[in-house]
Each structure stands twice: as structure tokens, then as C-alpha cells.
Short mmCIF file of C-alpha atoms in Angstrom, two decimals:
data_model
loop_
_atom_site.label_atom_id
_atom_site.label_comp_id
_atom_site.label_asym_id
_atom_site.label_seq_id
_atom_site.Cartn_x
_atom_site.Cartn_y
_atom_site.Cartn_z
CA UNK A 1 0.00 0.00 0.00
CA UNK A 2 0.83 3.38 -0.55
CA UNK A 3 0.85 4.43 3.31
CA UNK A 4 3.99 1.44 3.51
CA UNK A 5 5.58 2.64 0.36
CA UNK A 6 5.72 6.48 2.35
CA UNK A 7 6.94 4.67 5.66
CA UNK A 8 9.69 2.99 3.94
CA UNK A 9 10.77 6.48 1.80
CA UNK A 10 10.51 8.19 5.11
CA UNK A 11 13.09 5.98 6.74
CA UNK A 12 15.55 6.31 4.31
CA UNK A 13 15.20 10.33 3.75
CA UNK A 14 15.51 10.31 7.72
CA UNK A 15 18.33 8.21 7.23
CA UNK A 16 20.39 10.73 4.66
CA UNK A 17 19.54 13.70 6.38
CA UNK A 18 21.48 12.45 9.87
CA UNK A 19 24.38 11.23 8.20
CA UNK A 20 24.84 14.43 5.98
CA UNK A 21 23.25 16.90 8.62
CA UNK A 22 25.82 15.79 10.82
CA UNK A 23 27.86 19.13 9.86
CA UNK A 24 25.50 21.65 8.84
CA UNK A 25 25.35 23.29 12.34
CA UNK A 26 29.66 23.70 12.22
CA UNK A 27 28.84 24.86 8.44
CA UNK A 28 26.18 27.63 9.25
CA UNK A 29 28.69 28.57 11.87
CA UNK A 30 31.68 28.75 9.84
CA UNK A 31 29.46 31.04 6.85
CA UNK A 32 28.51 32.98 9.86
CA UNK A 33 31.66 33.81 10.84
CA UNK A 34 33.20 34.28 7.16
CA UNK A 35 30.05 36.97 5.99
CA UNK A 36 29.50 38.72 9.32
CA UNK A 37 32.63 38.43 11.84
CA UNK A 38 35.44 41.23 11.60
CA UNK A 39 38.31 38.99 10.72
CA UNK A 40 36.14 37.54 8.02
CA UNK A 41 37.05 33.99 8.36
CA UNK A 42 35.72 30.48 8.13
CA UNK A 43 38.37 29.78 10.80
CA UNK A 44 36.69 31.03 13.75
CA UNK A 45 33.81 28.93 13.11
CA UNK A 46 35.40 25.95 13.32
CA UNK A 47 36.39 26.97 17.53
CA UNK A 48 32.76 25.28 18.31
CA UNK A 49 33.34 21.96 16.77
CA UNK A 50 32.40 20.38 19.85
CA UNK A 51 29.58 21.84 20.78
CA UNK A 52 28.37 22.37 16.88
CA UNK A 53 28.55 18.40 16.62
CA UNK A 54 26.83 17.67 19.60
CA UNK A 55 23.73 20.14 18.66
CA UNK A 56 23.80 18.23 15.02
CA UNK A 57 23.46 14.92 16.90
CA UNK A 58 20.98 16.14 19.26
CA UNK A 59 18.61 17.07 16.28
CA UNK A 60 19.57 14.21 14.15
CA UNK A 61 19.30 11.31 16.60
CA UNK A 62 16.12 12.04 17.49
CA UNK A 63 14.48 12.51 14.04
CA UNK A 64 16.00 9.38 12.71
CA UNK A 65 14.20 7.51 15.53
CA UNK A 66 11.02 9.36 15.15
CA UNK A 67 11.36 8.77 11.33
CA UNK A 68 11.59 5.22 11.76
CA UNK A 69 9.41 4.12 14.67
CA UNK A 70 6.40 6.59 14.35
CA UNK A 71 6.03 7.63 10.86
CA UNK A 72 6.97 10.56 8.47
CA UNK A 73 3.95 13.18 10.21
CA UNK A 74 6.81 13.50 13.32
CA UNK A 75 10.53 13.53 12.41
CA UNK A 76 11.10 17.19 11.55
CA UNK A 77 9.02 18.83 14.33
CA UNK A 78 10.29 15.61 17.25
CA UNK A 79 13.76 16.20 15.75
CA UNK A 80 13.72 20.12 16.08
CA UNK A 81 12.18 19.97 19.48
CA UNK A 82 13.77 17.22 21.30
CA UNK A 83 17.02 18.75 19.92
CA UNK A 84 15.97 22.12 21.31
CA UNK A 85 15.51 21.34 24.73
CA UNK A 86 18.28 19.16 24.85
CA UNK A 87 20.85 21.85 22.97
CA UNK A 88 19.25 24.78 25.17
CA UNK A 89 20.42 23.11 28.41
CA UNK A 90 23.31 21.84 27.40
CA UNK A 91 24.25 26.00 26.15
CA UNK A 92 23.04 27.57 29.11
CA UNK A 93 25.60 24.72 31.32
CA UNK A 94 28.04 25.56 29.10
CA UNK A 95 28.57 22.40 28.39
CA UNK A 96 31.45 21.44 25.32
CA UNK A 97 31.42 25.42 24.88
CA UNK A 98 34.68 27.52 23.95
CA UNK A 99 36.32 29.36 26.61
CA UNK A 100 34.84 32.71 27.42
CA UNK A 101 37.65 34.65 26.21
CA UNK A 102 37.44 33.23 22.94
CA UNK A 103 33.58 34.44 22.62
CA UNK A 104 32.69 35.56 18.91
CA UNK A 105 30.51 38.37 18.32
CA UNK A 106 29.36 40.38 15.34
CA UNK A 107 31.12 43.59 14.09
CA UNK A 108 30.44 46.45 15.80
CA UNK A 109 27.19 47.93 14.16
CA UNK A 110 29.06 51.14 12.20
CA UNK A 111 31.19 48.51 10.57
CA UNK A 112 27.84 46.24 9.42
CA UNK A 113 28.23 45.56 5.52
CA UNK A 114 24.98 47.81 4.08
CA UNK A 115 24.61 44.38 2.02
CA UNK A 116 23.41 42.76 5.09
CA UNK A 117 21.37 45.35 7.07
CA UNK A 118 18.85 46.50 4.16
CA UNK A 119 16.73 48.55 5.62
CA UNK A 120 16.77 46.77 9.16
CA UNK A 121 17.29 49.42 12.13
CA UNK A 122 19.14 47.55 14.23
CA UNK A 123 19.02 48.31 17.93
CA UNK A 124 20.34 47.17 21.14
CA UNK A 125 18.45 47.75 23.68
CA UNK A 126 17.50 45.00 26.04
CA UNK A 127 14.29 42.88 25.17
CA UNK A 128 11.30 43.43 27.21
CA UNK A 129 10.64 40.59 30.13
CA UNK A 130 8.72 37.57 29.00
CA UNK A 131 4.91 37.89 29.88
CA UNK A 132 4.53 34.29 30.28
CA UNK A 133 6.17 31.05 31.40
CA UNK A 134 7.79 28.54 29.58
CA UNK A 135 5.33 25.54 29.56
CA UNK A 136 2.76 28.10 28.76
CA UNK A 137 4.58 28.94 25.76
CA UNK A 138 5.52 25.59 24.43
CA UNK A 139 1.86 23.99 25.39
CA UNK A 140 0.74 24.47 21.95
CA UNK A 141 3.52 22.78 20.75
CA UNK A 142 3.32 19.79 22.93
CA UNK A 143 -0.85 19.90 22.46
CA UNK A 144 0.21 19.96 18.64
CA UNK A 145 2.63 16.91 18.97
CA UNK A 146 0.13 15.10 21.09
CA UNK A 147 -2.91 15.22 19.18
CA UNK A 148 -0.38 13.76 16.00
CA UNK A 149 0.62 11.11 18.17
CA UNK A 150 -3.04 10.27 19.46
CA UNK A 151 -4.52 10.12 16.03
CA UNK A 152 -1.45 8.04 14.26
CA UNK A 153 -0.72 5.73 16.75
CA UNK A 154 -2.26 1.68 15.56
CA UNK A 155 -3.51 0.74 18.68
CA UNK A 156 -6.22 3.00 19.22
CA UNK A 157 -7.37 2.63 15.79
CA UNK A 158 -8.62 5.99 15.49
CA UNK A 159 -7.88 6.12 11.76
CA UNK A 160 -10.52 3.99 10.59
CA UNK A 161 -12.82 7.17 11.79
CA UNK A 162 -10.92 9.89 11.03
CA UNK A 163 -10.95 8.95 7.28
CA UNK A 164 -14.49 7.01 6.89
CA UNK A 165 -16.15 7.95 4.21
CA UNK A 166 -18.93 10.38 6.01
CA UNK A 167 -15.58 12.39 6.65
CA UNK A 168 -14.08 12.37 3.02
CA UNK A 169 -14.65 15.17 0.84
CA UNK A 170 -14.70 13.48 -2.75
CA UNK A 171 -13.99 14.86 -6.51
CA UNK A 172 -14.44 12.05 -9.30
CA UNK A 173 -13.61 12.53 -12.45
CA UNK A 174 -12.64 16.09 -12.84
CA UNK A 175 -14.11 17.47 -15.39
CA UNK A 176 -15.02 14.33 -17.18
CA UNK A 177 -11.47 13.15 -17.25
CA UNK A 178 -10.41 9.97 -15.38
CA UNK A 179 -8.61 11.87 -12.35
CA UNK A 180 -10.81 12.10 -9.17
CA UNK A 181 -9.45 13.96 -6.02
CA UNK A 182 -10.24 13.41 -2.58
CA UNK A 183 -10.07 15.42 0.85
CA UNK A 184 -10.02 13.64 4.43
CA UNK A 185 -10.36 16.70 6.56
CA UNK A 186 -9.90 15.24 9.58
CA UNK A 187 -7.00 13.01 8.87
CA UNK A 188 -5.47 16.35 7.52
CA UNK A 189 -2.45 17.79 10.43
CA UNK A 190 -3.81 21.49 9.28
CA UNK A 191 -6.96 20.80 10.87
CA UNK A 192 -4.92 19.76 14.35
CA UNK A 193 -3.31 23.07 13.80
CA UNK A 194 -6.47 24.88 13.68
CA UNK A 195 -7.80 22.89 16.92
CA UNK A 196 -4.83 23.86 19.22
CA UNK A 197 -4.94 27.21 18.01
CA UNK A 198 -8.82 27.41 19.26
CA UNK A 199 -7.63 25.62 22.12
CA UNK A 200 -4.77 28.17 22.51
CA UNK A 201 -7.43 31.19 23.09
CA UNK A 202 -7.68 30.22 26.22
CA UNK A 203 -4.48 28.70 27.36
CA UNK A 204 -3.28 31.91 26.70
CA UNK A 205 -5.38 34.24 27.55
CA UNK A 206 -6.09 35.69 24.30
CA UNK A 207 -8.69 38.11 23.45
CA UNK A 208 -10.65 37.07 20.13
CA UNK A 209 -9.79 40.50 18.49
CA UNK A 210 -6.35 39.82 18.76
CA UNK A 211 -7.25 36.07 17.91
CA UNK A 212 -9.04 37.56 14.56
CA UNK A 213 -5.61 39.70 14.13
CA UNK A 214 -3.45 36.93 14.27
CA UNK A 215 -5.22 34.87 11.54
CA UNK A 216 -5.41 37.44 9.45
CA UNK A 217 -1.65 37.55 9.54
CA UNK A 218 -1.23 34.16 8.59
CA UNK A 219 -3.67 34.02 5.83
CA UNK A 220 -1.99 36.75 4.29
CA UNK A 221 1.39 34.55 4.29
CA UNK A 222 -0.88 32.15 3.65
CA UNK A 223 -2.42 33.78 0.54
CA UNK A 224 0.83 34.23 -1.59
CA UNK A 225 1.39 30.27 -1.17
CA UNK A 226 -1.74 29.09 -2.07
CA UNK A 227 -2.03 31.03 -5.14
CA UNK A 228 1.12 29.40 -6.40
CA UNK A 229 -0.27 26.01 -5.28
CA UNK A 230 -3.78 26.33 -7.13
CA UNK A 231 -2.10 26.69 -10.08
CA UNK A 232 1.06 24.11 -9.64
CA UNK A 233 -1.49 21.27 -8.50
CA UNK A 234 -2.95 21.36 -11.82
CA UNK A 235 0.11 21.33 -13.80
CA UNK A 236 1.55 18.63 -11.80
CA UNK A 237 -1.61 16.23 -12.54
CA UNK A 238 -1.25 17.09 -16.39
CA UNK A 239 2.71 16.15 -15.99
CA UNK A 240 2.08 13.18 -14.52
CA UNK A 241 -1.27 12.36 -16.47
CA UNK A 242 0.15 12.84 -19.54
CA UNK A 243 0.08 9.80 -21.23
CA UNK A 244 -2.59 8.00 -23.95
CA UNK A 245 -2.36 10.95 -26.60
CA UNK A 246 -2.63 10.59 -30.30
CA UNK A 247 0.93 10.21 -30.72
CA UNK A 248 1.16 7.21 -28.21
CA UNK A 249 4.22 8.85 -26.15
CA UNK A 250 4.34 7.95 -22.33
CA UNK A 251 3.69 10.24 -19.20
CA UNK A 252 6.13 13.30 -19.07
CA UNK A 253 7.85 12.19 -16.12
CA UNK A 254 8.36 8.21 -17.98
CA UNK A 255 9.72 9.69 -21.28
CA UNK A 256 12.40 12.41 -19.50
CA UNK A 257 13.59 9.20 -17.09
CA UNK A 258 14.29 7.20 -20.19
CA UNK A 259 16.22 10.43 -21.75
CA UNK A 260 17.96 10.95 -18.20
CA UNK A 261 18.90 7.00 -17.90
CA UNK A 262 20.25 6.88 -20.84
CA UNK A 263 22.94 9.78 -20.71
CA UNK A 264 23.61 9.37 -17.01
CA UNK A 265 23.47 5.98 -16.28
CA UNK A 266 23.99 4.20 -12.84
CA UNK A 267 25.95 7.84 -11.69
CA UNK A 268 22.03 9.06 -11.44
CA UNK A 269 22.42 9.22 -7.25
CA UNK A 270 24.65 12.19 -7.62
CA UNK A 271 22.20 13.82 -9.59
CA UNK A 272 19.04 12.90 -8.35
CA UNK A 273 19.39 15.71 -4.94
CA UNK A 274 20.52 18.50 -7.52
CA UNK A 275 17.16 17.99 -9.45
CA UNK A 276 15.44 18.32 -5.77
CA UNK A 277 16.87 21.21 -5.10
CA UNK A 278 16.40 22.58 -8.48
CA UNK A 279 12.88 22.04 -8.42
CA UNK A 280 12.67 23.83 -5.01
CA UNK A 281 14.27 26.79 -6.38
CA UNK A 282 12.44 27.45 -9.21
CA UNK A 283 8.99 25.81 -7.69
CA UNK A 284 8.89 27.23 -4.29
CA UNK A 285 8.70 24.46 -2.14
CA UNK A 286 9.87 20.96 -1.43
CA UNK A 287 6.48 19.89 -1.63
CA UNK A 288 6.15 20.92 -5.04
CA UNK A 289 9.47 19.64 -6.66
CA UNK A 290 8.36 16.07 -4.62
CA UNK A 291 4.92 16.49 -6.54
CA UNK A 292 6.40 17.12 -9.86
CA UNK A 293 9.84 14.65 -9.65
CA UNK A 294 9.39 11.77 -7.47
CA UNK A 295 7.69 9.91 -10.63
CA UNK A 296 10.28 10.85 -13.06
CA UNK A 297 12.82 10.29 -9.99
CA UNK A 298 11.08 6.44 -9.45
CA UNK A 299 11.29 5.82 -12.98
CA UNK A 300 15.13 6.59 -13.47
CA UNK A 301 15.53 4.31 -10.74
CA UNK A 302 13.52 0.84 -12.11
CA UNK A 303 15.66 2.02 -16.04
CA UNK A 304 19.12 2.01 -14.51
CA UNK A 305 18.34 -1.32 -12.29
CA UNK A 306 18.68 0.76 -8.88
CA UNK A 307 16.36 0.49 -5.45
CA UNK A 308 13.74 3.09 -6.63
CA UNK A 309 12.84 3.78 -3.03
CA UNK A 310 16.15 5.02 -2.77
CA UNK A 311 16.50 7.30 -5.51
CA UNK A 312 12.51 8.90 -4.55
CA UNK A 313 14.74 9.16 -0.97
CA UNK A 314 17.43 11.53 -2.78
CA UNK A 315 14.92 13.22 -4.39
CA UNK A 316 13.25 14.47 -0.75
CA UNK A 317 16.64 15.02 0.77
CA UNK A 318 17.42 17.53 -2.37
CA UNK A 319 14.35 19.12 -2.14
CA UNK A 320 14.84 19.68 1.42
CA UNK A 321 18.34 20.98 0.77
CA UNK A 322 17.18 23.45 -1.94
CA UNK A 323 14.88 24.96 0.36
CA UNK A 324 17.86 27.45 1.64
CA UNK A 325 18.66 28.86 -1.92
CA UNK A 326 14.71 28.84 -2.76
CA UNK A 327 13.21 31.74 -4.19
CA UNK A 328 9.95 32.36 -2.47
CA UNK A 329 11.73 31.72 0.76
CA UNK A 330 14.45 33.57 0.42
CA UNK A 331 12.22 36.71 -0.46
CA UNK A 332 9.71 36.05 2.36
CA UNK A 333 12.58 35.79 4.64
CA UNK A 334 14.25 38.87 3.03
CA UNK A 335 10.75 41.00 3.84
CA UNK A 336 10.82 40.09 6.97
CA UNK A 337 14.53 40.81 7.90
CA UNK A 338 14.02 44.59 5.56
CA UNK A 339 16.60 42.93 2.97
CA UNK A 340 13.96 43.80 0.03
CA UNK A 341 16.52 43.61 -3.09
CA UNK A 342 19.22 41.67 -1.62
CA UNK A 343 17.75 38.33 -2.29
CA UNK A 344 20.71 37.58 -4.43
CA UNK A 345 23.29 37.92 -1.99
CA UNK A 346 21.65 35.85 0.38
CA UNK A 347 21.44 33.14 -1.93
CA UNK A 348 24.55 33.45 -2.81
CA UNK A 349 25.67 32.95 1.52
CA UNK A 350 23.14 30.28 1.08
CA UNK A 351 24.69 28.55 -1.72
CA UNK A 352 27.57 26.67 -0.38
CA UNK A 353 25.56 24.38 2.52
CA UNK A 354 23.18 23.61 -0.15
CA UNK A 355 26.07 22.12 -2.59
CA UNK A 356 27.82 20.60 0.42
CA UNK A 357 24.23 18.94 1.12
CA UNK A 358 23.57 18.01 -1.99
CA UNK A 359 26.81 16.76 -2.67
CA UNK A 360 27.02 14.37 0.40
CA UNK A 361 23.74 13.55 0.34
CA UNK A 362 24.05 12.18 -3.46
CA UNK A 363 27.67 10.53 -2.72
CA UNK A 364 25.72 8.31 0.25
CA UNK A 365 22.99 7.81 -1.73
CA UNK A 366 25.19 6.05 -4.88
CA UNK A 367 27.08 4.55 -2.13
CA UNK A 368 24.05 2.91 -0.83
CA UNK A 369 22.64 1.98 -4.18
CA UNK A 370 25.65 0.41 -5.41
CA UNK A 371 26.85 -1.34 -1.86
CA UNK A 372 26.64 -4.79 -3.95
CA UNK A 373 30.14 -3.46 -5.19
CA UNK A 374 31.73 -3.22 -1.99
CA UNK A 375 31.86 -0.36 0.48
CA UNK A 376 34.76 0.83 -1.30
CA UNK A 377 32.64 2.51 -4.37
CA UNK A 378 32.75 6.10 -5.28
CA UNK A 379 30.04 7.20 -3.27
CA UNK A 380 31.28 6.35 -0.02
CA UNK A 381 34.80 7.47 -0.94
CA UNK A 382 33.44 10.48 -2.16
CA UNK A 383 31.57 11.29 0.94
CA UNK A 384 34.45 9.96 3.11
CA UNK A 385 36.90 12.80 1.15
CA UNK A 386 34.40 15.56 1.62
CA UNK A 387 34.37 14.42 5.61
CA UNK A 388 37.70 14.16 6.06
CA UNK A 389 38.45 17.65 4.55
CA UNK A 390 35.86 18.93 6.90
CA UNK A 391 37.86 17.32 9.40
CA UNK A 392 41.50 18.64 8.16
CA UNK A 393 40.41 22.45 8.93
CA UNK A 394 39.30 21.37 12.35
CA UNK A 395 42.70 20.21 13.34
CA UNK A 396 44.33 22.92 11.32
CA UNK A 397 42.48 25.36 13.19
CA UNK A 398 42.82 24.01 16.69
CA UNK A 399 46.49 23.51 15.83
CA UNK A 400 46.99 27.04 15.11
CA UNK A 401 45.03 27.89 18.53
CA UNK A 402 47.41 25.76 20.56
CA UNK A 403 50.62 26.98 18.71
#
């Protein structure tokens, strides 16, 4: 079944993203330093190995267990939170940190690049006190993560209700073609998200006019996203629907992954997270390039005799990965932060984690594909070079600490 075929993708994308996440905190730390620190220097990013390694395990650890045991609703928001808590604590003990005298801080402001401050106004004044507690803050979080749990977990069969047919919004046949659509509302995690924010109204005291304000808010983020989506949906069903016409061709995504198999052959794995990210740059989302790839993606897989499951895998991992240099988030981001018109240099800071991600990503996933060959293939080597490099500029910077 379908629901199995997701489990099993699940597992493996949770399985990628721990073993090439396992340096993207040192990474972000390192571009950090290099874009925004006075010496300008990927060097002084590399002082928090410790602690930058042990955050990346405290996120990753957590989602791949998640990923595997409960399903792919949980990983990324059990990952992120479990790691949270456990990095927060660990910060505030000061556990594996640097010494204090070899704190890092930004420039001081008059120094700021105008690149990077837009029209920001940066001030430093100390932030008001918090007008609530800390499990008041997080309980719609943990009501959130619940309420998933409750409704997914086998044993209290609640499934069978929450997608019976009384429940099920249905579209057959689309305008007479042979593509029906359907909607389980309640099976849907949006309307859990609605629920706890009703619920929230009055866990946190809210009054409804600010209530009112605050959805208005997000359906106006809301709005820009689903206007892209009413129109990709469509477009995706015609790519993948696209077969049976006069001149007999297969579906879109079939005919390109005979093209693609052809002229890349069993190297295909160190291609497959570029296209992922690609189609989250230009499409907007991960969700989208998954909707419009994962058949072609499947179909490269069965032509050049590799685990399709696998290569679907690398297609979510680089879709995930090209969600730093994407377009519509890089510009909803750069709204936000009053960097209207420098989109490009941010993706250009963005763009070297994404190739280091998609890179690694694609070297374990031909590694994986082609273990029948030994562990010594080009994959793993590959992915073992980029690691040990990563490695070599630790100890050369710690080196040139001690000396």
C-alpha cells in the first residue's frame, strides 16, 4: 500500500539527512563567521566543533528515531524539538562550549556591511521581560505533537474514523477526465493546527480580536502560497497524467527518465538531490518539486536497475536541501529581515551548505545503491573525502590555537 511505500521512503530520507546533517550546524557557523565576523574567516567557526557536533546529533538522533518508529507526520518537528531542549540546556551549562575569552561576536554595528542590514534598524536595547512562562509557551507545541501522536498511533485505531467515508470530501472525475481527487479533513495535520490554536485562546489568555488579528496575519502569508499552489497542483496532474495521446508517447515524467537514464546511467544518485533542489528553487517548495519529480525520480531508478525507493529518498533530501537557496523563501525571509533587493546575496551565503548537502547527500545515496560493489565505491569514498576535509580544517584550526 501506498501508506507502507511512504513509511519505507521516510526511513531512508531520515536516514540521509542524519548522516549528511551531521555538519550543517559547524557549516552555518563557519558562513557565519566568514560573511559577518570582523576577521572575516571560516576559521573562527570551526572553535565550536564540539559543541556544533553535539547540537547536530541532538537534532539528528532524534528525528531518525522518530522517522523510523512513528512515521513521516513527526521527524522534523520531534527532531527540532527534542534537539531544542536538549541543545538549550546543554548552552546555558556551558557544556562542550569555547572558553569565554574566545567568545565571537558580530562587528560592531558602524562597521555592518549595508549588504546585510537593508533597511533593518538595528538596535540594542535590552528585550522586554517575558509575559509568560515557559510551559505556557511551548503547550501548543506539545498539544500539537500530542494530538499527532493520538490520532497516528495503531492501537487506538482511530484512523478507521478519522478517514471514513462520512468524513471524506470526494472529486471524481474532474471534469469528465479519469482523475478524481479526494479530501479527508480530519486526517489532515492542518486541521490539528487549527484545533490547538482554538484551544490556545484560552491557554493563553487571548482576546478574540487579537485572535481575529493573528489569523489574518497568517492568511496573508498564507495567501501568496496558495495562489502558487492552485495553479502548480494542476500542472503537476497534467505532468504526470500525460500519457494515452494521439501520438502514443508515455507520461512526461516516464519519457524524460528514459532520456535521463540513458545519458547518465547508474551515476544518477549524484544527480538525483541536484534535481530536488532545483525544483525547489524554481517551484517554491519541497512539496512541489516532490509532486512534480518523485515519478520521473522512481522511474530513473527501475531504467538504470537501482532500489527506486532510494533514488525517490534523494529526491526528498534535495528538495529539502534546496529549500535554503529557494526563491519564495528567500524573499519572504528577506521582507521580513528589511533585505527587500538583496535576495541575491543571500542566496549566494546560502549557496555553499546547499552544494555541500547536496553533494554528500548524493555521494551516500550512490554509495548505498551500489553497496553490492563493496563499500569501497565512489560514493562512499566520495563522501568519506568531503568528511575528512571537513575534518583537516578542524585540526588545522585548533592547531593554530594551541601553537
Amino acid at each position: 500500500e501506498w501508506d507502507q511505500v511512504l513509511e519505507f521512503i521516510a526511513a531512508r530520507v531520515a536516514l540521509i539527512h542524519a548522516l549528511a546533517g551531521t555538519f550543517i550546524p559547524l557549516l552555518v557557523t563557519a558562513v557565519m563567521t566568514r560573511f559577518f565576523g570582523a576577521n572575516r574567516s571560516f576559521a573562527e567557526g570551526f572553535r565550536v566543533w564540539k559543541f556544533a557536533l553535539f547540537a547536530a546529533f541532538a537534532m539528528t538522533i532524534p528525528y531518525l528515531l522518530v522517522a523510523t518508529f512513528l512515521g513521516p507526520e513527526f521527524p522534523s518537528m520531534f527532531g527540532g524539538m527534542i534537539g531544542l531542549a536538549i541543545v538549550v540546556i546543554a548552552a546555558k551549562a556551558g557544556f562542550l562550549m569555547p572558553p569565554a575569552n574566545e567568545n565571537w561576536d558580530f562587528d560592531s554595528p558602524d562597521k555592518w556591511d549595508e549588504e546585510w542590514t537593508g533597511r533593518l534598524k538595528h538596535s540594542v536595547d535590552a528585550p522586554a521581560p517575558a509575559s509568560m512562562g515557559l510551559i505556557r509557551a511551548w503547550s501548543p507545541y506539545v498539544f500539537v505533537a500530542g494530538l499527532l501522536i493520538l490520532t497516528r498511533l495503531r492501537a487506538l485505531d482511530l484512523e478507521s474514523i478519522l478517514r471514513a467515508d462520512f468524513v471524506t470530501w470526494n472529486w471524481p472525475q474532474i471534469f469528465g477526465s479519469d482523475i478524481s481527487a479526494s479530501f479527508q479533513i480530519l486526517w489532515s495535520p492542518g486541521t490539528i493546527f487549527i484545533l490547538v490554536s482554538l484551544i490556545t485562546i484560552g491557554l493563553h489568555g487571548l482576546r478574540l480580536p487579537d485572535y481575529g488579528q493573528a489569523m489574518s496575519s497568517s492568511l496573508k502569508t498564507l495567501l501568496p502560497a496558495s495562489t502558487a499552489l492552485v495553479f502548480t497542483v494542476p500542472m503537476v496532474q497534467v505532468f504526470i497524467n500525460s500519457s494515452g495521446g494521439a501520438a502514443g508517447y508515455e507520461q512526461m515524467p516516464i519519457a524524460l527518465a528514459e532520456g535521463v537514464a540513458n545519458v547518465a546511467g547508474s551515476a544518477w544518485p549524484f544527480f538525483a538531490t541536484f534535481i530536488g533542489g532545483l525544483g525547489a528553487f524554481v517551484a517554491g517548495s519541497n512539496t512541489v518539486s516532490n509532486m512534480m519529480f518523485s515519478l520521473f525520480q522512481f522511474g530513473v531508478g527501475e531504467r538504470i536497475l537501482a532500489d527506486p525507493i532510494w533514488i525517490v529518498a534523494l529526491q526528498a533530501v534535495g528538495g529539502a536541501s534546496g529549500n535554503i537557496i529557494c526563491v519564495h523563501n528567500v524573499v519572504a525571509a528577506s521582507a521580513v529581515a528589511g533585505l527587500v533587493g538583496k535576495e541575491g546575496a543571500v542566496i549566494r551565503k546560502t549557496l555553499l551548505p546547499f552544494l555541500y548537502y547536496a553533494l554528500i547527500s548524493g555521494s551516500i545515496g550512490y554509495g548505498i545503491v551500489n553497496l553490492s560493489s563493496g563499500v569501497l565505491n565512489v560514493g562512499f569514498v566520495l563522501a568519506a573525502l568531503i568528511v575528512l576535509t571537513i575534518i583537516y580544517h578542524i585540526v588545522k584550526y585548533n592547531r593554530r590555537q594551541t601553537i
